[in-house]
Amino acid sequence: MKLFAQATCNRCGQCCLRGGPVLMRRDAVLLEEGSLLPQALVCLRPGEWVRDDVRRALYQQTEERLKLTGAGGGTHPWRCQYLRMREGSAECAAYLRRPAQCAALFCQDTASLEKLLAEDKPLSRSAALDALSRRLPPSAEIALWQEVVMAHEEQNPVRPALELAAALGFAPPGGDGEGRPPLDGIAHADAVKRLVLAVRTDAAFRELCTERAGIPTALLPFLLGRPLSALLAEVGLHPVDRS
Ligand code: SF4
């Protein structure tokens, strides 16, 4: 006699609607074999605000993460690009080669996902580029991309910009800095000036990548993450460049 019904996924698609997975190191093989392209990824850079659904916490991450880009749109901007809804039932267009977090996630029992997160680490851009270099000649191009990633991280770090935004009173609800009295007077003006400069520098770097280095625009979310202006807009800040 069956005492307990085994819980199964009812394919409502809610987890995929909320966002695609973060890649783990074991997912490098997907890039190496070409079943996943770097154009399908966005880097969430060190210093970005992230929500940890398992620990139910919002924090500025210390390490970077590669995530499947969202399909965009107002209600669910992070909706996974591989999600297909057919007659109310969710289907995954990448099911046979889906990333590890997708295979582990079951919303009614997160034990498998927690085990995966404890055993593996997020895939970095450097490791992803190493995986790509095993498939994509010429390797000189990959070496250039590695350099671009490092130079951008050094010249345009996210953390200080989002900390400045938080000091101006622009932190996400529940984020560190929320509710703190914002800077005023000279400190306020100085912070705004530094943020405007940071946004300008980030935009100029991206332009150089496409116009001088010939990097396709579609690769920028993977190599450089989202523009700083978009990260600031996400916390409600739109610095205006009056130069
Ligand atoms: S890859 Fe497939 S299973 Fe994973 S979030 Fe996207 S649609 Fe869902």
PDB file of C-alpha atoms and ligand atoms in Angstrom:
ATOM      1  CA  MET A   1       0.000   0.000   0.000  1.00  0.00           C
ATOM      2  CA  LYS A   2       1.294   3.450  -0.931  1.00  0.00           C
ATOM      3  CA  LEU A   3       1.287   5.594   2.237  1.00  0.00           C
ATOM      4  CA  PHE A   4       2.667   8.824   0.779  1.00  0.00           C
ATOM      5  CA  ALA A   5       2.182  10.203  -2.687  1.00  0.00           C
ATOM      6  CA  GLN A   6       5.543  11.155  -4.164  1.00  0.00           C
ATOM      7  CA  ALA A   7       5.646  14.889  -4.905  1.00  0.00           C
ATOM      8  CA  THR A   8       6.309  15.562  -8.573  1.00  0.00           C
ATOM      9  CA  CYS A   9       6.859  18.700 -10.604  1.00  0.00           C
ATOM     10  CA  ASN A  10       3.534  19.901 -12.004  1.00  0.00           C
ATOM     11  CA  ARG A  11       5.340  21.958 -14.670  1.00  0.00           C
ATOM     12  CA  CYS A  12       3.735  25.242 -13.715  1.00  0.00           C
ATOM     13  CA  GLY A  13       6.873  26.999 -15.000  1.00  0.00           C
ATOM     14  CA  GLN A  14       7.011  29.458 -12.093  1.00  0.00           C
ATOM     15  CA  CYS A  15      10.712  28.815 -11.319  1.00  0.00           C
ATOM     16  CA  CYS A  16      11.704  29.330 -14.982  1.00  0.00           C
ATOM     17  CA  LEU A  17       9.470  32.417 -15.180  1.00  0.00           C
ATOM     18  CA  ARG A  18      11.298  33.987 -12.249  1.00  0.00           C
ATOM     19  CA  GLY A  19      14.653  33.485 -13.963  1.00  0.00           C
ATOM     20  CA  GLY A  20      17.080  31.073 -15.576  1.00  0.00           C
ATOM     21  CA  PRO A  21      19.827  29.339 -13.624  1.00  0.00           C
ATOM     22  CA  VAL A  22      23.260  30.479 -12.549  1.00  0.00           C
ATOM     23  CA  LEU A  23      25.884  28.249 -14.161  1.00  0.00           C
ATOM     24  CA  MET A  24      27.992  26.013 -11.946  1.00  0.00           C
ATOM     25  CA  ARG A  25      31.521  24.818 -12.735  1.00  0.00           C
ATOM     26  CA  ARG A  26      30.177  21.488 -13.949  1.00  0.00           C
ATOM     27  CA  ASP A  27      28.228  23.401 -16.637  1.00  0.00           C
ATOM     28  CA  ALA A  28      31.478  24.402 -18.404  1.00  0.00           C
ATOM     29  CA  VAL A  29      31.020  21.327 -20.611  1.00  0.00           C
ATOM     30  CA  LEU A  30      27.888  22.928 -22.133  1.00  0.00           C
ATOM     31  CA  LEU A  31      30.011  25.803 -23.435  1.00  0.00           C
ATOM     32  CA  GLU A  32      32.765  23.469 -24.525  1.00  0.00           C
ATOM     33  CA  GLU A  33      30.446  21.271 -26.580  1.00  0.00           C
ATOM     34  CA  GLY A  34      28.545  24.278 -27.963  1.00  0.00           C
ATOM     35  CA  SER A  35      25.103  23.379 -26.640  1.00  0.00           C
ATOM     36  CA  LEU A  36      25.165  26.696 -24.766  1.00  0.00           C
ATOM     37  CA  LEU A  37      26.512  29.879 -26.360  1.00  0.00           C
ATOM     38  CA  PRO A  38      28.114  32.762 -24.443  1.00  0.00           C
ATOM     39  CA  GLN A  39      25.616  35.119 -26.091  1.00  0.00           C
ATOM     40  CA  ALA A  40      22.930  33.417 -23.987  1.00  0.00           C
ATOM     41  CA  LEU A  41      24.635  34.492 -20.742  1.00  0.00           C
ATOM     42  CA  VAL A  42      24.909  37.585 -18.620  1.00  0.00           C
ATOM     43  CA  CYS A  43      27.511  38.108 -15.936  1.00  0.00           C
ATOM     44  CA  LEU A  44      26.283  39.251 -12.527  1.00  0.00           C
ATOM     45  CA  ARG A  45      29.440  40.991 -11.391  1.00  0.00           C
ATOM     46  CA  PRO A  46      31.058  41.169  -7.950  1.00  0.00           C
ATOM     47  CA  GLY A  47      29.291  43.855  -5.932  1.00  0.00           C
ATOM     48  CA  GLU A  48      25.873  43.402  -7.567  1.00  0.00           C
ATOM     49  CA  TRP A  49      22.841  42.954  -5.340  1.00  0.00           C
ATOM     50  CA  VAL A  50      21.585  39.364  -5.419  1.00  0.00           C
ATOM     51  CA  ARG A  51      18.793  37.579  -3.630  1.00  0.00           C
ATOM     52  CA  ASP A  52      19.549  34.188  -2.129  1.00  0.00           C
ATOM     53  CA  ASP A  53      16.215  32.355  -2.234  1.00  0.00           C
ATOM     54  CA  VAL A  54      17.518  29.449  -0.151  1.00  0.00           C
ATOM     55  CA  ARG A  55      18.811  31.709   2.666  1.00  0.00           C
ATOM     56  CA  ARG A  56      16.167  34.381   1.966  1.00  0.00           C
ATOM     57  CA  ALA A  57      18.733  37.173   2.046  1.00  0.00           C
ATOM     58  CA  LEU A  58      19.691  40.135  -0.122  1.00  0.00           C
ATOM     59  CA  TYR A  59      23.379  40.993  -0.303  1.00  0.00           C
ATOM     60  CA  GLN A  60      26.164  42.389  -2.508  1.00  0.00           C
ATOM     61  CA  GLN A  61      27.842  39.283  -3.870  1.00  0.00           C
ATOM     62  CA  THR A  62      31.588  38.892  -3.568  1.00  0.00           C
ATOM     63  CA  GLU A  63      32.061  36.559  -6.511  1.00  0.00           C
ATOM     64  CA  GLU A  64      30.712  36.770 -10.032  1.00  0.00           C
ATOM     65  CA  ARG A  65      28.004  34.563 -11.484  1.00  0.00           C
ATOM     66  CA  LEU A  66      26.986  33.682 -15.029  1.00  0.00           C
ATOM     67  CA  LYS A  67      23.253  33.489 -15.542  1.00  0.00           C
ATOM     68  CA  LEU A  68      21.067  32.719 -18.537  1.00  0.00           C
ATOM     69  CA  THR A  69      19.851  36.060 -19.877  1.00  0.00           C
ATOM     70  CA  GLY A  70      16.207  36.903 -19.382  1.00  0.00           C
ATOM     71  CA  ALA A  71      13.771  37.139 -22.266  1.00  0.00           C
ATOM     72  CA  GLY A  72      12.906  40.703 -21.130  1.00  0.00           C
ATOM     73  CA  GLY A  73       9.428  42.168 -20.818  1.00  0.00           C
ATOM     74  CA  GLY A  74       7.682  43.967 -17.990  1.00  0.00           C
ATOM     75  CA  THR A  75       6.254  41.317 -15.683  1.00  0.00           C
ATOM     76  CA  HIS A  76       9.061  38.742 -15.695  1.00  0.00           C
ATOM     77  CA  PRO A  77      12.169  40.370 -17.207  1.00  0.00           C
ATOM     78  CA  TRP A  78      14.356  37.431 -16.117  1.00  0.00           C
ATOM     79  CA  ARG A  79      12.009  34.811 -17.636  1.00  0.00           C
ATOM     80  CA  CYS A  80      14.250  32.045 -18.992  1.00  0.00           C
ATOM     81  CA  GLN A  81      14.776  32.247 -22.740  1.00  0.00           C
ATOM     82  CA  TYR A  82      14.288  28.463 -23.027  1.00  0.00           C
ATOM     83  CA  LEU A  83      10.882  28.388 -21.343  1.00  0.00           C
ATOM     84  CA  ARG A  84       7.978  27.469 -23.615  1.00  0.00           C
ATOM     85  CA  MET A  85       4.413  27.401 -22.311  1.00  0.00           C
ATOM     86  CA  ARG A  86       2.063  25.015 -24.129  1.00  0.00           C
ATOM     87  CA  GLU A  87      -1.552  24.755 -22.991  1.00  0.00           C
ATOM     88  CA  GLY A  88      -0.614  25.858 -19.476  1.00  0.00           C
ATOM     89  CA  SER A  89       2.269  23.412 -19.148  1.00  0.00           C
ATOM     90  CA  ALA A  90       5.939  24.461 -19.080  1.00  0.00           C
ATOM     91  CA  GLU A  91       8.455  22.950 -21.467  1.00  0.00           C
ATOM     92  CA  CYS A  92      12.208  23.510 -21.548  1.00  0.00           C
ATOM     93  CA  ALA A  93      13.714  23.973 -25.016  1.00  0.00           C
ATOM     94  CA  ALA A  94      17.127  22.985 -23.591  1.00  0.00           C
ATOM     95  CA  TYR A  95      15.862  20.098 -21.440  1.00  0.00           C
ATOM     96  CA  LEU A  96      18.387  17.446 -22.516  1.00  0.00           C
ATOM     97  CA  ARG A  97      21.363  19.774 -21.926  1.00  0.00           C
ATOM     98  CA  ARG A  98      19.897  22.036 -19.238  1.00  0.00           C
ATOM     99  CA  PRO A  99      22.257  23.510 -16.625  1.00  0.00           C
ATOM    100  CA  ALA A 100      22.866  21.736 -13.315  1.00  0.00           C
ATOM    101  CA  GLN A 101      20.741  24.071 -11.201  1.00  0.00           C
ATOM    102  CA  CYS A 102      17.713  23.338 -13.406  1.00  0.00           C
ATOM    103  CA  ALA A 103      18.211  19.592 -13.045  1.00  0.00           C
ATOM    104  CA  ALA A 104      18.535  19.957  -9.242  1.00  0.00           C
ATOM    105  CA  LEU A 105      15.733  22.433  -8.564  1.00  0.00           C
ATOM    106  CA  PHE A 106      12.397  21.177  -7.292  1.00  0.00           C
ATOM    107  CA  CYS A 107      10.412  23.940  -5.606  1.00  0.00           C
ATOM    108  CA  GLN A 108       8.690  21.635  -3.105  1.00  0.00           C
ATOM    109  CA  ASP A 109      11.969  20.180  -1.866  1.00  0.00           C
ATOM    110  CA  THR A 110      15.147  22.221  -2.282  1.00  0.00           C
ATOM    111  CA  ALA A 111      17.469  19.555  -0.789  1.00  0.00           C
ATOM    112  CA  SER A 112      19.030  18.641  -4.163  1.00  0.00           C
ATOM    113  CA  LEU A 113      19.664  22.273  -5.029  1.00  0.00           C
ATOM    114  CA  GLU A 114      21.201  22.942  -1.618  1.00  0.00           C
ATOM    115  CA  LYS A 115      23.452  19.891  -2.074  1.00  0.00           C
ATOM    116  CA  LEU A 116      24.575  21.160  -5.478  1.00  0.00           C
ATOM    117  CA  LEU A 117      25.309  24.632  -4.081  1.00  0.00           C
ATOM    118  CA  ALA A 118      27.331  23.081  -1.251  1.00  0.00           C
ATOM    119  CA  GLU A 119      29.334  20.796  -3.556  1.00  0.00           C
ATOM    120  CA  ASP A 120      30.033  23.043  -6.543  1.00  0.00           C
ATOM    121  CA  LYS A 121      30.907  26.694  -7.176  1.00  0.00           C
ATOM    122  CA  PRO A 122      29.528  29.203  -9.666  1.00  0.00           C
ATOM    123  CA  LEU A 123      31.283  29.191 -13.039  1.00  0.00           C
ATOM    124  CA  SER A 124      33.432  32.309 -13.513  1.00  0.00           C
ATOM    125  CA  ARG A 125      33.970  34.138 -16.801  1.00  0.00           C
ATOM    126  CA  SER A 126      37.585  33.029 -16.789  1.00  0.00           C
ATOM    127  CA  ALA A 127      36.628  29.343 -16.480  1.00  0.00           C
ATOM    128  CA  ALA A 128      33.904  29.798 -19.104  1.00  0.00           C
ATOM    129  CA  LEU A 129      36.432  31.346 -21.497  1.00  0.00           C
ATOM    130  CA  ASP A 130      38.814  28.447 -20.852  1.00  0.00           C
ATOM    131  CA  ALA A 131      36.002  26.060 -21.805  1.00  0.00           C
ATOM    132  CA  LEU A 132      35.254  28.078 -24.949  1.00  0.00           C
ATOM    133  CA  SER A 133      38.921  28.106 -25.937  1.00  0.00           C
ATOM    134  CA  ARG A 134      38.810  24.304 -26.122  1.00  0.00           C
ATOM    135  CA  ARG A 135      36.181  24.646 -28.860  1.00  0.00           C
ATOM    136  CA  LEU A 136      36.608  27.994 -30.558  1.00  0.00           C
ATOM    137  CA  PRO A 137      39.671  28.827 -32.621  1.00  0.00           C
ATOM    138  CA  PRO A 138      41.460  31.196 -32.825  1.00  0.00           C
ATOM    139  CA  SER A 139      42.583  31.290 -29.216  1.00  0.00           C
ATOM    140  CA  ALA A 140      43.995  34.813 -29.704  1.00  0.00           C
ATOM    141  CA  GLU A 141      40.418  36.079 -29.692  1.00  0.00           C
ATOM    142  CA  ILE A 142      39.674  34.309 -26.389  1.00  0.00           C
ATOM    143  CA  ALA A 143      42.895  35.742 -24.927  1.00  0.00           C
ATOM    144  CA  LEU A 144      41.694  39.229 -25.915  1.00  0.00           C
ATOM    145  CA  TRP A 145      38.331  38.585 -24.238  1.00  0.00           C
ATOM    146  CA  GLN A 146      40.131  37.462 -21.052  1.00  0.00           C
ATOM    147  CA  GLU A 147      42.103  40.717 -21.037  1.00  0.00           C
ATOM    148  CA  VAL A 148      39.010  42.801 -21.670  1.00  0.00           C
ATOM    149  CA  VAL A 149      37.207  41.171 -18.728  1.00  0.00           C
ATOM    150  CA  MET A 150      40.120  41.863 -16.371  1.00  0.00           C
ATOM    151  CA  ALA A 151      40.662  45.448 -17.545  1.00  0.00           C
ATOM    152  CA  HIS A 152      36.958  46.266 -17.247  1.00  0.00           C
ATOM    153  CA  GLU A 153      36.755  44.787 -13.752  1.00  0.00           C
ATOM    154  CA  GLU A 154      39.790  46.825 -12.692  1.00  0.00           C
ATOM    155  CA  GLN A 155      38.686  50.108 -14.251  1.00  0.00           C
ATOM    156  CA  ASN A 156      34.921  49.878 -13.711  1.00  0.00           C
ATOM    157  CA  PRO A 157      34.177  47.930 -10.521  1.00  0.00           C
ATOM    158  CA  VAL A 158      30.509  47.645  -9.547  1.00  0.00           C
ATOM    159  CA  ARG A 159      30.810  47.508  -5.771  1.00  0.00           C
ATOM    160  CA  PRO A 160      32.006  51.090  -5.078  1.00  0.00           C
ATOM    161  CA  ALA A 161      29.380  52.497  -7.436  1.00  0.00           C
ATOM    162  CA  LEU A 162      26.517  50.610  -5.760  1.00  0.00           C
ATOM    163  CA  GLU A 163      27.896  51.527  -2.334  1.00  0.00           C
ATOM    164  CA  LEU A 164      27.893  55.193  -3.355  1.00  0.00           C
ATOM    165  CA  ALA A 165      24.320  54.778  -4.601  1.00  0.00           C
ATOM    166  CA  ALA A 166      23.354  53.240  -1.243  1.00  0.00           C
ATOM    167  CA  ALA A 167      25.028  56.162   0.559  1.00  0.00           C
ATOM    168  CA  LEU A 168      22.816  58.481  -1.516  1.00  0.00           C
ATOM    169  CA  GLY A 169      19.764  56.554  -0.333  1.00  0.00           C
ATOM    170  CA  PHE A 170      19.415  54.215  -3.331  1.00  0.00           C
ATOM    171  CA  ALA A 171      19.620  50.646  -2.044  1.00  0.00           C
ATOM    172  CA  PRO A 172      17.127  47.878  -2.861  1.00  0.00           C
ATOM    173  CA  PRO A 173      14.439  47.184  -0.238  1.00  0.00           C
ATOM    174  CA  GLY A 174      16.030  44.958   2.400  1.00  0.00           C
ATOM    175  CA  GLY A 175      19.558  45.771   1.199  1.00  0.00           C
ATOM    176  CA  ASP A 176      22.327  46.980   3.455  1.00  0.00           C
ATOM    177  CA  GLY A 177      22.147  50.792   3.656  1.00  0.00           C
ATOM    178  CA  GLU A 178      18.379  50.977   3.250  1.00  0.00           C
ATOM    179  CA  GLY A 179      16.941  53.458   5.735  1.00  0.00           C
ATOM    180  CA  ARG A 180      20.318  55.078   6.512  1.00  0.00           C
ATOM    181  CA  PRO A 181      20.203  58.921   6.292  1.00  0.00           C
ATOM    182  CA  PRO A 182      21.518  59.823   2.805  1.00  0.00           C
ATOM    183  CA  LEU A 183      24.601  61.981   2.265  1.00  0.00           C
ATOM    184  CA  ASP A 184      23.977  65.688   1.918  1.00  0.00           C
ATOM    185  CA  GLY A 185      25.817  68.885   1.035  1.00  0.00           C
ATOM    186  CA  ILE A 186      29.317  68.565  -0.424  1.00  0.00           C
ATOM    187  CA  ALA A 187      29.480  64.798   0.199  1.00  0.00           C
ATOM    188  CA  HIS A 188      26.247  64.355  -1.782  1.00  0.00           C
ATOM    189  CA  ALA A 189      27.491  66.464  -4.709  1.00  0.00           C
ATOM    190  CA  ASP A 190      30.832  64.629  -4.715  1.00  0.00           C
ATOM    191  CA  ALA A 191      29.140  61.206  -4.726  1.00  0.00           C
ATOM    192  CA  VAL A 192      26.893  62.209  -7.641  1.00  0.00           C
ATOM    193  CA  LYS A 193      29.928  63.488  -9.571  1.00  0.00           C
ATOM    194  CA  ARG A 194      31.793  60.210  -9.011  1.00  0.00           C
ATOM    195  CA  LEU A 195      28.796  58.169 -10.114  1.00  0.00           C
ATOM    196  CA  VAL A 196      28.343  60.203 -13.290  1.00  0.00           C
ATOM    197  CA  LEU A 197      32.025  59.659 -14.083  1.00  0.00           C
ATOM    198  CA  ALA A 198      31.756  55.914 -13.389  1.00  0.00           C
ATOM    199  CA  VAL A 199      28.743  55.587 -15.722  1.00  0.00           C
ATOM    200  CA  ARG A 200      30.564  57.542 -18.434  1.00  0.00           C
ATOM    201  CA  THR A 201      33.730  55.428 -18.100  1.00  0.00           C
ATOM    202  CA  ASP A 202      31.745  52.192 -18.254  1.00  0.00           C
ATOM    203  CA  ALA A 203      29.876  53.313 -21.386  1.00  0.00           C
ATOM    204  CA  ALA A 204      33.120  54.412 -23.064  1.00  0.00           C
ATOM    205  CA  PHE A 205      34.743  51.052 -22.298  1.00  0.00           C
ATOM    206  CA  ARG A 206      31.854  49.202 -23.958  1.00  0.00           C
ATOM    207  CA  GLU A 207      32.035  51.424 -27.004  1.00  0.00           C
ATOM    208  CA  LEU A 208      35.768  50.765 -27.330  1.00  0.00           C
ATOM    209  CA  CYS A 209      35.162  47.012 -27.140  1.00  0.00           C
ATOM    210  CA  THR A 210      32.738  47.002 -30.042  1.00  0.00           C
ATOM    211  CA  GLU A 211      34.215  49.757 -32.206  1.00  0.00           C
ATOM    212  CA  ARG A 212      37.942  49.257 -31.734  1.00  0.00           C
ATOM    213  CA  ALA A 213      38.308  45.628 -30.609  1.00  0.00           C
ATOM    214  CA  GLY A 214      35.535  44.323 -32.875  1.00  0.00           C
ATOM    215  CA  ILE A 215      33.769  42.419 -30.084  1.00  0.00           C
ATOM    216  CA  PRO A 216      30.154  41.651 -31.071  1.00  0.00           C
ATOM    217  CA  THR A 217      27.629  43.652 -29.008  1.00  0.00           C
ATOM    218  CA  ALA A 218      25.786  40.404 -28.227  1.00  0.00           C
ATOM    219  CA  LEU A 219      28.824  39.212 -26.233  1.00  0.00           C
ATOM    220  CA  LEU A 220      29.006  42.244 -23.939  1.00  0.00           C
ATOM    221  CA  PRO A 221      26.509  40.991 -21.313  1.00  0.00           C
ATOM    222  CA  PHE A 222      28.650  37.850 -20.923  1.00  0.00           C
ATOM    223  CA  LEU A 223      32.018  39.643 -20.935  1.00  0.00           C
ATOM    224  CA  LEU A 224      31.140  42.887 -19.116  1.00  0.00           C
ATOM    225  CA  GLY A 225      27.798  42.266 -17.427  1.00  0.00           C
ATOM    226  CA  ARG A 226      25.036  44.836 -17.601  1.00  0.00           C
ATOM    227  CA  PRO A 227      25.898  48.538 -18.074  1.00  0.00           C
ATOM    228  CA  LEU A 228      26.458  50.417 -14.811  1.00  0.00           C
ATOM    229  CA  SER A 229      23.638  52.778 -15.784  1.00  0.00           C
ATOM    230  CA  ALA A 230      21.249  49.780 -15.787  1.00  0.00           C
ATOM    231  CA  LEU A 231      22.472  48.584 -12.364  1.00  0.00           C
ATOM    232  CA  LEU A 232      21.931  52.068 -10.915  1.00  0.00           C
ATOM    233  CA  ALA A 233      18.506  52.335 -12.567  1.00  0.00           C
ATOM    234  CA  GLU A 234      17.612  49.049 -10.876  1.00  0.00           C
ATOM    235  CA  VAL A 235      18.003  50.749  -7.467  1.00  0.00           C
ATOM    236  CA  GLY A 236      16.136  53.837  -8.707  1.00  0.00           C
ATOM    237  CA  LEU A 237      19.094  56.082  -9.538  1.00  0.00           C
ATOM    238  CA  HIS A 238      19.522  57.801 -12.911  1.00  0.00           C
ATOM    239  CA  PRO A 239      22.607  60.055 -12.724  1.00  0.00           C
ATOM    240  CA  VAL A 240      22.475  62.821 -15.345  1.00  0.00           C
ATOM    241  CA  ASP A 241      25.680  63.673 -17.199  1.00  0.00           C
ATOM    242  CA  ARG A 242      25.691  67.495 -17.635  1.00  0.00           C
ATOM    243  CA  SER A 243      29.198  67.724 -19.095  1.00  0.00           C
TER     244      SER A 243
HETATM  245  S1  SF4 B   1      16.915  26.083 -18.927  1.00  0.00           S
HETATM  246 FE1  SF4 B   1      14.944  25.034 -18.997  1.00  0.00          FE
HETATM  247  S2  SF4 B   1      14.644  24.237 -16.896  1.00  0.00           S
HETATM  248 FE2  SF4 B   1      16.279  25.785 -16.809  1.00  0.00          FE
HETATM  249  S3  SF4 B   1      15.210  27.704 -16.234  1.00  0.00           S
HETATM  250 FE3  SF4 B   1      15.340  27.606 -18.488  1.00  0.00          FE
HETATM  251  S4  SF4 B   1      13.380  26.686 -19.158  1.00  0.00           S
HETATM  252 FE4  SF4 B   1      13.640  26.263 -16.965  1.00  0.00          FE
END
